[in-house]
Coordinates of C-alpha atoms in Angstrom, one line a residue:
Chain A
X1 CA 33.7 -14.0 -22.5
X2 CA 32.8 -12.3 -19.3
X3 CA 29.5 -10.3 -19.3
X4 CA 28.1 -8.3 -16.4
X5 CA 24.4 -7.6 -16.2
X6 CA 22.6 -5.1 -13.9
X7 CA 19.2 -6.2 -12.8
X8 CA 16.6 -5.2 -10.2
X9 CA 15.4 -8.2 -8.2
X10 CA 11.6 -8.6 -8.4
X11 CA 11.3 -11.4 -5.8
X12 CA 10.0 -9.0 -3.2
X13 CA 9.2 -5.2 -3.0
X14 CA 12.6 -4.4 -1.6
X15 CA 13.9 -4.5 -5.2
X16 CA 17.6 -5.1 -4.6
X17 CA 20.0 -4.0 -7.3
X18 CA 21.8 -7.1 -8.6
X19 CA 25.0 -7.4 -10.5
X20 CA 25.2 -10.8 -12.3
X21 CA 28.5 -11.9 -13.8
X22 CA 28.4 -14.4 -16.6
X23 CA 31.0 -16.5 -18.3
X24 CA 29.5 -17.3 -21.7
X25 CA 26.1 -18.9 -20.7
X26 CA 27.1 -19.7 -17.1
X27 CA 26.4 -17.5 -14.2
X28 CA 29.5 -17.2 -12.1
X29 CA 28.5 -14.6 -9.6
X30 CA 25.4 -12.7 -8.2
X31 CA 26.1 -9.6 -6.1
X32 CA 23.9 -7.1 -4.4
X33 CA 21.2 -9.6 -3.2
X34 CA 20.2 -9.5 0.4
X35 CA 18.6 -13.0 0.5
X36 CA 18.8 -16.4 -1.2
X37 CA 15.8 -15.6 -3.3
X38 CA 17.7 -12.7 -4.9
X39 CA 20.6 -15.0 -5.9
X40 CA 18.1 -17.5 -7.4
X41 CA 16.3 -14.7 -9.3
X42 CA 19.6 -13.3 -10.6
X43 CA 20.6 -16.7 -12.0
X44 CA 17.2 -17.4 -13.5
X45 CA 16.6 -14.0 -15.0
X46 CA 19.6 -14.1 -17.2
X47 CA 19.2 -17.8 -18.3
X48 CA 15.4 -18.6 -18.1
X49 CA 13.3 -15.7 -17.0
X50 CA 9.8 -16.6 -15.6
X51 CA 6.8 -14.8 -14.1
X52 CA 3.7 -15.5 -12.1
X53 CA 0.8 -14.3 -14.3
X54 CA -2.3 -12.8 -12.6
X55 CA -5.5 -12.0 -14.4
X56 CA -9.3 -12.4 -14.2
X57 CA -11.9 -14.7 -15.7
X58 CA -15.6 -14.2 -16.3
X59 CA -18.0 -15.8 -13.9
X60 CA -21.7 -16.7 -14.5
X61 CA -24.2 -16.3 -11.7
X62 CA -21.8 -14.9 -9.1
X63 CA -22.0 -11.8 -6.8
X64 CA -19.2 -10.5 -9.0
X65 CA -18.9 -10.7 -12.8
X66 CA -15.2 -11.8 -12.7
X67 CA -12.9 -13.8 -10.5
X68 CA -9.2 -13.1 -10.0
X69 CA -6.8 -15.9 -11.0
X70 CA -3.1 -16.7 -11.1
X71 CA -0.8 -19.3 -12.5
X72 CA -0.2 -21.9 -9.9
X73 CA 3.6 -21.5 -10.4
X74 CA 5.8 -19.2 -12.6
X75 CA 5.8 -19.6 -16.4
X76 CA 8.4 -18.6 -19.0
X77 CA 8.3 -14.9 -19.6
X78 CA 7.6 -15.2 -23.3
X79 CA 4.4 -17.2 -22.6
X80 CA 2.8 -14.3 -20.7
X81 CA 0.8 -13.0 -23.7
X82 CA -0.3 -16.5 -24.7
X83 CA -1.4 -17.2 -21.2
X84 CA -3.4 -14.0 -21.1
X85 CA -5.1 -14.8 -24.5
X86 CA -6.1 -18.3 -23.3
X87 CA -8.2 -16.8 -20.5
X88 CA -10.2 -14.5 -22.8
X89 CA -12.8 -16.9 -24.1
X90 CA -13.6 -18.8 -20.9
X91 CA -16.4 -18.4 -18.4
X92 CA -16.9 -20.4 -15.3
X93 CA -19.9 -20.9 -13.0
X94 CA -20.3 -19.6 -9.5
X95 CA -19.6 -20.5 -6.8
X96 CA -15.9 -20.3 -7.1
X97 CA -13.6 -21.2 -4.2
X98 CA -10.1 -19.8 -3.6
X99 CA -7.6 -22.3 -5.0
X100 CA -10.1 -23.9 -7.6
X101 CA -8.5 -24.8 -10.9
X102 CA -10.0 -22.4 -13.5
X103 CA -8.0 -23.6 -16.6
X104 CA -5.7 -26.6 -16.9
X105 CA -2.3 -26.3 -18.7
X106 CA -2.7 -22.7 -19.6
X107 CA -1.2 -21.7 -23.0
X108 CA 0.6 -25.1 -23.1
X109 CA 2.8 -24.3 -20.2
X110 CA 1.9 -27.3 -18.2
X111 CA 0.8 -24.9 -15.4
X112 CA -2.8 -24.5 -14.2
X113 CA -4.6 -21.3 -13.6
X114 CA -6.2 -21.1 -10.2
X115 CA -8.7 -18.8 -8.5
X116 CA -7.4 -16.4 -5.9
X117 CA -10.7 -15.5 -4.2
X118 CA -14.1 -16.8 -3.5
X119 CA -17.1 -15.7 -5.6
X120 CA -20.4 -16.7 -4.0
X121 CA -23.4 -17.5 -6.2
X122 CA -25.9 -14.8 -6.5
X123 CA -29.1 -15.5 -4.5
X124 CA -31.8 -14.1 -6.7
Chain B
X1 CA -27.4 2.3 22.4
X2 CA -24.9 -0.5 22.4
X3 CA -21.6 -0.1 24.3
X4 CA -18.4 -1.5 23.0
X5 CA -14.8 -1.6 24.3
X6 CA -13.3 -1.2 20.8
X7 CA -14.7 0.0 17.5
X8 CA -12.5 -0.4 14.4
X9 CA -13.4 1.9 11.5
X10 CA -12.5 0.1 8.3
X11 CA -12.3 -3.7 7.5
X12 CA -9.3 -3.6 5.1
X13 CA -5.9 -5.0 6.0
X14 CA -5.3 -2.5 8.8
X15 CA -8.7 -2.9 10.4
X16 CA -8.5 -6.7 10.2
X17 CA -5.0 -6.9 11.7
X18 CA -5.9 -4.5 14.5
X19 CA -9.1 -6.4 15.4
X20 CA -7.3 -9.7 15.4
X21 CA -4.6 -8.6 17.7
X22 CA -7.0 -6.8 20.1
X23 CA -9.2 -9.9 20.2
X24 CA -6.2 -12.2 20.9
X25 CA -5.3 -9.9 23.8
X26 CA -8.7 -10.5 25.4
X27 CA -10.8 -7.7 24.0
X28 CA -14.1 -9.5 23.1
X29 CA -16.5 -6.7 23.0
X30 CA -15.4 -5.2 19.7
X31 CA -16.8 -4.4 16.3
X32 CA -15.5 -3.7 12.8
X33 CA -17.4 -1.2 10.7
X34 CA -16.9 -1.6 6.9
X35 CA -18.3 0.5 4.1
X36 CA -18.0 -2.1 1.3
X37 CA -20.0 -5.3 0.8
X38 CA -17.1 -7.5 1.9
X39 CA -14.0 -7.3 4.1
X40 CA -10.5 -7.0 2.7
X41 CA -10.5 -3.4 1.5
X42 CA -8.4 -2.4 -1.4
X43 CA -6.6 -5.8 -1.5
X44 CA -9.7 -7.2 -3.2
X45 CA -8.9 -5.3 -6.4
X46 CA -5.1 -5.7 -6.2
X47 CA -5.1 -9.1 -8.0
X48 CA -1.4 -9.0 -8.8
X49 CA 1.1 -11.0 -6.7
X50 CA 3.8 -9.8 -4.4
X51 CA 2.0 -9.5 -1.1
X52 CA 2.9 -11.3 2.1
X53 CA 6.5 -12.2 1.6
X54 CA 7.3 -10.8 5.1
X55 CA 4.2 -11.9 6.8
X56 CA 3.7 -15.4 5.4
X57 CA 7.1 -16.0 3.7
X58 CA 5.3 -16.7 0.4
X59 CA 4.1 -14.6 -2.5
X60 CA 0.3 -14.0 -2.5
X61 CA -2.1 -12.0 -4.6
X62 CA -4.0 -9.2 -2.8
X63 CA -7.3 -11.2 -2.5
X64 CA -5.4 -14.2 -1.1
X65 CA -3.6 -12.0 1.4
X66 CA -6.9 -10.5 2.5
X67 CA -8.5 -14.0 2.7
X68 CA -5.9 -15.1 5.3
X69 CA -6.9 -12.3 7.6
X70 CA -10.6 -12.6 6.9
X71 CA -10.4 -16.3 7.7
X72 CA -8.7 -15.6 11.0
X73 CA -11.2 -12.9 11.9
X74 CA -14.0 -15.3 11.2
X75 CA -12.3 -18.1 13.3
X76 CA -11.9 -15.7 16.2
X77 CA -15.6 -14.7 15.8
X78 CA -14.8 -11.0 15.5
X79 CA -18.1 -9.2 14.8
X80 CA -18.4 -6.9 11.8
X81 CA -21.0 -4.9 10.0
X82 CA -20.7 -4.5 6.2
X83 CA -22.3 -1.9 4.0
X84 CA -22.0 0.4 7.0
X85 CA -20.9 4.0 6.7
X86 CA -19.4 5.8 9.7
X87 CA -20.6 9.4 9.7
X88 CA -19.1 10.8 12.8
X89 CA -16.9 10.1 15.8
X90 CA -17.0 12.4 18.8
X91 CA -15.8 12.5 22.4
X92 CA -18.2 11.7 25.1
X93 CA -16.4 12.1 28.4
X94 CA -13.7 9.5 28.5
X95 CA -15.6 7.5 25.9
X96 CA -16.2 8.0 22.2
X97 CA -19.5 8.1 20.3
X98 CA -19.5 6.6 16.8
X99 CA -22.4 7.5 14.5
X100 CA -22.9 5.0 11.7
X101 CA -25.6 4.0 9.3
X102 CA -26.6 1.0 7.2
X103 CA -29.8 -0.4 5.6
X104 CA -30.6 -3.0 8.3
X105 CA -29.9 -1.0 11.5
X106 CA -30.6 2.5 10.2
X107 CA -28.8 5.2 12.1
X108 CA -26.7 3.9 15.0
X109 CA -25.1 5.5 18.0
X110 CA -22.3 3.3 19.3
X111 CA -20.5 4.1 22.5
X112 CA -17.0 2.8 22.8
X113 CA -13.9 3.1 25.1
X114 CA -11.4 3.0 22.2
X115 CA -11.4 3.5 18.5
X116 CA -8.9 2.3 15.9
X117 CA -8.9 4.5 12.7
X118 CA -8.3 2.3 9.7
X119 CA -10.0 4.1 6.8
X120 CA -7.2 3.9 4.3
X121 CA -6.5 6.5 1.7
X122 CA -7.8 8.0 -1.5
X123 CA -6.2 8.8 -4.9
X124 CA -5.4 12.3 -5.8
X125 CA -8.0 13.2 -8.5
X126 CA -7.7 15.2 -11.7
X127 CA -9.2 18.2 -10.0
X128 CA -6.2 18.4 -7.7
X129 CA -3.7 18.2 -10.5
X130 CA -4.3 21.4 -12.5
X131 CA -4.2 19.8 -16.0
X132 CA -5.6 22.1 -18.7
X133 CA -8.1 20.9 -21.3
X134 CA -11.6 19.8 -21.6
X135 CA -13.4 17.3 -19.2
X136 CA -14.2 14.5 -21.6
X137 CA -15.0 10.9 -20.6
X138 CA -12.0 8.6 -20.4
X139 CA -10.0 10.1 -17.6
X140 CA -9.8 7.8 -14.6
X141 CA -7.6 7.4 -11.5
X142 CA -5.5 4.3 -11.8
X143 CA -7.3 2.7 -8.8
X144 CA -10.8 3.3 -10.4
X145 CA -9.6 1.6 -13.6
X146 CA -8.2 -1.2 -11.5
X147 CA -11.6 -1.7 -9.8
X148 CA -13.4 -1.6 -13.2
X149 CA -11.1 -4.2 -14.8
X150 CA -10.5 -6.5 -11.9
X151 CA -13.8 -6.6 -10.1
X152 CA -16.4 -5.3 -12.5
X153 CA -15.0 -6.9 -15.6
X154 CA -15.1 -3.7 -17.6
X155 CA -12.2 -2.3 -19.8
X156 CA -12.1 1.5 -19.6
X157 CA -10.3 2.0 -22.9
X158 CA -8.1 0.7 -25.7
X159 CA -5.3 3.2 -26.1
X160 CA -3.9 4.4 -22.8
X161 CA -1.6 7.1 -21.5
X162 CA -0.7 7.0 -17.8
X163 CA 0.3 10.1 -15.9
X164 CA 2.2 9.4 -12.7
X165 CA 4.5 6.4 -12.0
X166 CA 3.0 5.4 -8.6
X167 CA 2.7 1.7 -8.1
X168 CA -1.0 1.5 -9.0
X169 CA -0.2 3.2 -12.3
X170 CA 2.6 0.8 -13.1
X171 CA 0.5 -2.2 -12.1
X172 CA -2.3 -1.0 -14.4
X173 CA 0.0 -0.4 -17.3
X174 CA 0.7 -4.2 -17.2
X175 CA -2.9 -5.1 -16.5
X176 CA -4.4 -3.1 -19.3
X177 CA -1.7 -4.5 -21.7
X178 CA -2.6 -8.0 -20.8
X179 CA -6.2 -7.3 -21.3
X180 CA -5.4 -6.1 -24.9
X181 CA -5.1 -2.4 -24.5
X182 CA -2.1 -0.5 -25.9
X183 CA -0.4 1.5 -23.2
X184 CA 1.6 4.1 -25.1
X185 CA 3.6 5.8 -22.3
X186 CA 3.9 6.4 -18.6
X187 CA 4.8 10.1 -17.8
X188 CA 6.2 11.2 -14.5
X189 CA 6.6 14.8 -13.4
X190 CA 9.5 14.1 -11.1
X191 CA 13.0 13.0 -12.2
X192 CA 12.5 9.6 -10.4
X193 CA 9.6 7.2 -10.2
X194 CA 7.3 7.2 -7.2
X195 CA 6.8 3.4 -7.6
X196 CA 8.8 0.4 -6.5
X197 CA 11.7 -0.5 -8.8
X198 CA 10.4 -4.0 -9.2
X199 CA 7.2 -2.7 -10.7
X200 CA 9.1 -0.7 -13.3
X201 CA 10.9 -3.9 -14.2
X202 CA 8.0 -6.3 -14.3
X203 CA 5.2 -3.9 -15.4
X204 CA 6.9 -1.6 -17.9
X205 CA 10.2 -3.1 -19.0
X206 CA 8.7 -6.6 -19.5
X207 CA 6.2 -5.1 -22.0
X208 CA 8.4 -2.4 -23.6
X209 CA 6.3 0.4 -22.2
X210 CA 8.3 3.7 -22.1
X211 CA 8.7 5.7 -18.9
X212 CA 9.3 9.4 -19.4
X213 CA 10.7 11.0 -16.3
X214 CA 10.4 14.8 -15.9
X215 CA 7.3 14.9 -18.2
X216 CA 3.8 15.9 -17.6
X217 CA 0.4 16.2 -19.4
X218 CA 0.0 19.8 -20.7
X219 CA -3.2 19.3 -22.6
X220 CA -6.1 16.9 -22.9
X221 CA -7.9 16.8 -26.3
X222 CA -11.4 15.6 -27.0
X223 CA -14.7 17.0 -26.0
X224 CA -17.0 14.0 -25.5
X225 CA -14.3 11.4 -25.1
X226 CA -10.5 11.8 -24.8
X227 CA -8.9 11.7 -28.3
X228 CA -5.4 12.5 -27.2
X229 CA -3.0 14.2 -24.8
X230 CA 0.0 16.3 -25.1
X231 CA 3.1 15.6 -23.0
X232 CA 5.9 18.1 -22.4
X233 CA 9.2 17.8 -20.6
X234 CA 9.5 19.9 -17.5
X235 CA 12.5 21.9 -16.1
X236 CA 13.9 21.6 -12.5
X237 CA 11.0 23.8 -11.3
X238 CA 8.5 21.4 -12.9
X239 CA 7.5 24.0 -15.5
X240 CA 6.9 22.7 -19.0
X241 CA 9.7 23.5 -21.4
X242 CA 8.3 25.1 -24.6
X243 CA 9.1 23.2 -27.7
X244 CA 9.2 19.8 -26.1
X245 CA 5.5 19.1 -26.6
X246 CA 4.6 15.7 -28.0
X247 CA 1.1 14.5 -29.0
X248 CA -0.2 11.0 -28.2
X249 CA -3.5 9.9 -29.6
X250 CA -5.4 7.9 -26.9
X251 CA -8.9 7.3 -25.6
X252 CA -8.0 6.9 -22.0
X253 CA -5.8 8.8 -19.5
X254 CA -5.1 7.1 -16.2
X255 CA -3.9 9.2 -13.2
X256 CA -1.5 7.7 -10.7
X257 CA -0.4 10.8 -8.9
X258 CA -0.3 10.0 -5.2
X259 CA -2.5 8.8 -2.4
X260 CA -3.9 10.9 0.5
X261 CA -4.9 9.4 3.8
X262 CA -8.7 9.7 4.3
X263 CA -9.0 11.7 7.5
X264 CA -12.3 13.5 7.3
X265 CA -13.6 11.7 10.4
X266 CA -10.4 12.2 12.3
X267 CA -10.1 15.9 11.5
X268 CA -13.7 16.5 12.6
X269 CA -13.2 14.9 16.0
X270 CA -10.1 17.0 16.7
X271 CA -7.3 14.6 15.8
X272 CA -4.1 16.5 15.1
X273 CA -3.0 15.8 11.5
X274 CA 0.5 16.1 10.1
X275 CA 0.9 18.4 7.2
X276 CA 3.4 16.1 5.6
X277 CA 1.6 12.8 5.8
X278 CA -1.9 14.1 6.0
X279 CA -2.4 11.4 8.6
X280 CA -2.7 11.8 12.4
X281 CA 0.3 12.7 14.6
X282 CA 0.8 9.7 16.8
X283 CA 2.9 8.5 19.7
X284 CA 4.8 5.3 20.2
X285 CA 1.5 3.5 20.8
X286 CA 0.1 4.8 17.5
X287 CA -2.4 6.8 19.6
X288 CA -3.5 10.2 18.3
X289 CA -3.7 13.3 20.5
X290 CA -7.3 12.2 21.3
X291 CA -6.8 9.7 24.1
X292 CA -8.1 6.2 23.2
X293 CA -8.1 6.9 19.4
X294 CA -5.5 4.9 17.6
X295 CA -4.5 5.0 13.9
X296 CA -2.9 2.5 11.5
X297 CA -2.4 1.6 7.9
X298 CA -2.8 4.1 5.1
X299 CA -5.0 6.4 7.1
X300 CA -1.9 7.1 9.2
X301 CA 0.6 7.3 6.4
X302 CA 0.7 5.8 2.9
X303 CA 2.5 2.5 2.8
X304 CA 4.2 0.6 -0.1
X305 CA 3.9 -2.8 1.5
X306 CA 0.8 -4.3 3.1
X307 CA 3.0 -6.5 5.3
X308 CA 4.1 -3.3 7.1
X309 CA 0.4 -2.3 7.4
X310 CA -0.5 -5.5 9.0
X311 CA 2.4 -5.3 11.4
X312 CA 1.7 -1.7 12.3
X313 CA -2.0 -2.4 12.7
X314 CA -1.4 -5.3 15.0
X315 CA 0.6 -3.0 17.2
X316 CA -2.3 -0.4 17.2
X317 CA -4.7 -3.1 18.1
X318 CA -2.5 -4.3 20.9
X319 CA -2.1 -0.8 22.3
X320 CA -5.8 -0.2 22.1
X321 CA -6.3 -3.4 24.2
X322 CA -3.8 -2.1 26.7
X323 CA -5.7 1.2 26.9
X324 CA -9.0 -0.6 27.5
X325 CA -7.4 -2.8 30.2
X326 CA -6.2 0.3 32.0
X327 CA -9.6 2.1 31.6
X328 CA -10.1 2.7 35.4
X329 CA -6.8 4.4 35.9
X330 CA -7.1 6.7 32.8
X331 CA -6.8 10.3 33.6
X332 CA -4.9 9.7 36.8
X333 CA -1.4 9.4 35.3
X334 CA 1.1 12.1 36.2
X335 CA 3.2 14.1 33.8
X336 CA 5.2 11.9 31.4
X337 CA 8.5 12.4 29.6
X338 CA 7.6 13.1 25.9
X339 CA 10.2 13.2 23.2
X340 CA 9.4 14.7 19.8
X341 CA 11.1 13.2 16.8
X342 CA 12.3 16.1 14.6
X343 CA 13.0 15.1 11.0
X344 CA 15.3 17.2 8.8
X345 CA 18.1 17.0 6.2
X346 CA 16.3 14.9 3.7
X347 CA 13.9 13.0 5.9
X348 CA 10.3 14.2 5.3
X349 CA 8.5 12.7 8.2
X350 CA 8.5 9.9 10.8
X351 CA 5.8 7.7 12.3
X352 CA 5.5 7.9 15.2
X353 CA 6.3 11.6 15.7
X354 CA 6.2 11.4 19.6
X355 CA 7.7 9.0 22.0
X356 CA 6.6 8.7 25.7
X357 CA 9.5 6.7 27.1
X358 CA 7.3 5.3 30.0
X359 CA 5.2 3.5 27.4
X360 CA 8.0 2.5 25.1
X361 CA 9.0 -1.1 24.7
X362 CA 12.7 -2.1 24.6
X363 CA 12.8 -1.4 20.9
X364 CA 10.7 0.9 18.8
X365 CA 10.4 0.8 15.0
X366 CA 10.3 4.3 13.5
X367 CA 9.2 4.4 9.8
X368 CA 10.1 7.4 7.6
X369 CA 10.4 8.6 4.0
X370 CA 13.1 10.7 2.4
X371 CA 12.5 13.6 0.0
X372 CA 15.0 12.7 -2.7
X373 CA 17.1 9.8 -4.0
X374 CA 20.3 9.1 -2.1
X375 CA 23.0 6.5 -2.7
X376 CA 25.3 5.1 0.0
X377 CA 24.0 7.5 2.6
X378 CA 23.6 7.2 6.3
X379 CA 20.5 7.7 8.4
X380 CA 21.4 9.2 11.7
X381 CA 19.6 9.9 14.9
X382 CA 20.9 12.4 17.4
X383 CA 20.1 13.2 21.1
X384 CA 21.6 16.7 21.3
X385 CA 25.1 16.3 20.1
X386 CA 25.3 12.6 20.7
X387 CA 24.7 10.3 17.7
X388 CA 22.7 7.3 18.9
X389 CA 22.2 5.7 15.5
X390 CA 24.1 5.7 12.2
X391 CA 22.9 3.3 9.7
X392 CA 24.2 2.9 6.2
X393 CA 21.7 2.5 3.3
X394 CA 22.7 1.6 -0.2
X395 CA 19.8 3.4 -1.6
X396 CA 17.1 5.7 -0.2
X397 CA 14.2 6.8 -2.4
X398 CA 11.0 8.8 -1.8
X399 CA 9.0 5.9 -3.1
X400 CA 10.3 3.4 -0.6
X401 CA 9.5 3.6 3.1
X402 CA 12.4 3.0 5.4
X403 CA 12.7 2.2 9.1
X404 CA 15.1 2.4 12.0
X405 CA 14.8 0.8 15.4
X406 CA 15.4 3.0 18.4
X407 CA 16.5 1.5 21.8
X408 CA 14.7 2.6 24.9
X409 CA 18.0 2.6 26.8
X410 CA 19.4 5.2 24.4
X411 CA 16.5 7.5 25.0
X412 CA 16.3 7.2 28.8
X413 CA 20.1 7.6 29.2
X414 CA 19.7 11.4 29.1
X415 CA 17.7 13.2 31.7
X416 CA 15.0 15.6 30.5
X417 CA 15.4 14.8 26.8
X418 CA 12.6 16.3 24.9
X419 CA 13.7 16.0 21.3
X420 CA 15.7 13.7 19.0
X421 CA 16.7 14.6 15.5
X422 CA 16.7 12.3 12.5
X423 CA 18.5 13.2 9.3
X424 CA 20.2 11.8 6.2
X425 CA 23.9 12.2 6.1
X426 CA 25.8 11.7 2.8
X427 CA 29.0 9.8 3.0

C-alpha cells in the first residue's frame, strides 16, 4: 500500500516541505528536501522520530541558579516527557563547565544530559 | 579621556562577530561595551537547539553558539567592559564621542573613530498591543518568561495562553510544557504564523498544542492575577467577529507579538531610521548616514537566524576596519554613484537600502522580507526595464528572511543608474 506523508523538515530553520512516499513500512522516496539532512529526517520521522531535548537543571552555589542542558544526542520522541521529568529532582554543584555530564542515561534512553554553558561558582 | 579606533555597542552575537572580524583585520584599539554581566546577549537565554547549522555545520544551543564566539574574542584578547550602559553617542568632528557608565569607571567619555551599533532589539510590550482588560499580574512577554525559566529558574505560571506565534512564543510553548505547565492555545492575529515552520512542528504539533490563526485576545480577566482570557476570531480587517468569543481559564498570558530594533541611541545621534524595519538605513558597507557608524544584527533589522547575524556583523566589522584604515583620506572623496534599492510589489524592505558601486564587492547579498505568503513566485530585480535577476522561490513568507545576490557588473553596466527595483512576481 502506498502512503504519502507531508512533513516539514526541522533539521534546520529553512524548514523545507517534504513529501515522503512509503510502501507499507518502507520509505521509497523523499522529495522537497534541499540537502542530505532533509532526506535523512524524512526517512526517520516516519519510521523512528527523534529529538534533541533541551532544558535546565538547578545549580548550587553558582552565579546563576540554573544551568542549561541538552541530550548529548537525539532521543526517541516519545521519551521527551520522561527525560524532562528525570531532570526535575536533581541539583548539581557549581562550577559547571560546558560539556560536563549532568545526568547519565536520562530516562533510560542510554543518552547523557550535558551542560551547554559554564556557570562559575559564586564568590561570596 | 581614552581614544579608540572602534567601539562596539553591545556584546551579543552581532557585537562579538563584528569585533572579531575587525580585530582580525588589524584593528587592535577597540572596545566592546556590554550592558549585561556577561557576553553573549540574548543567546544565553535561548537554551534550545538549532543554532549554527550554517556557521559551524552542526546544531548548537544558544549558549553554546555564544560560547564559540566568546572564546574566540577572549583568544584574540578583545577588550570589553561588562555591566556598562551606553548613554549617548554624538559626533565630534570626524570622530564620535561615546558616553557610557558603570560602577567601576563611573561616567566615561570615550572618543572613537568608528562605531558599530549592535544593541539588538526589544519585544513589543502589552502597552503597544491595545488589549482591553485589567492589568493583573501574570502577563509577560515571551522573552521575559524565557529569561525567568531558563536563567533565573522561576516558572511564571501553570496554565498558559500565548498570543502571537513568533518564534519565541512557539519555543516558550514547548519550554513551559516541558516544565510542567499546561499551554492551552497559541493565538495569532494574522492568517499565517510569524514563526518558522519548524518551530510549529517541533514546539506545537509535537505536544498537541493548538494554533489558532486569525484569532486575538479581546479580554483579560482577573484583577490581582490573570484568571482567564477571551479569544475571538478576526475578520480580514483584523476586527474581532462578534459571536466567536471563547473563554480560556489561565493564570498566565505570554505575548510574542514582534520585535523592534532598539535604536534610541542611533536616533538621538541623527542616524536615519527606516520606517519599515525601525533600524538604520544603511549602504552596501552596512554604514548608516552618519559616516563611520555601522550597524548589524537585530538593531539593523530583526533576523530569524543568528547565523545570518554573525555573517552580517562580520561584514560590518570588516567595513569599519576599512573605514579606520582610510581615516586620513576621509572627507576628500569626490561624488559617488549611489543606487537606491526600491522595494515594491510584495517586498517590504531590503537591507542594504543604498549601494555605492565604488565600494561594492563583486557580489552583494541583499536581504529582504515579503509582506504576504507566496508559493512558486519569483523575486525579480530591475534596472529600468532590464531585468537583472529573476529567482524562483518555492515559498516566500513574512516570517522568513530571504536573500538575493546582486552582481557589481550588472549595476555598473548602465551609466548614471540611480535606482533599482525589487519585487515579487507571481508565476
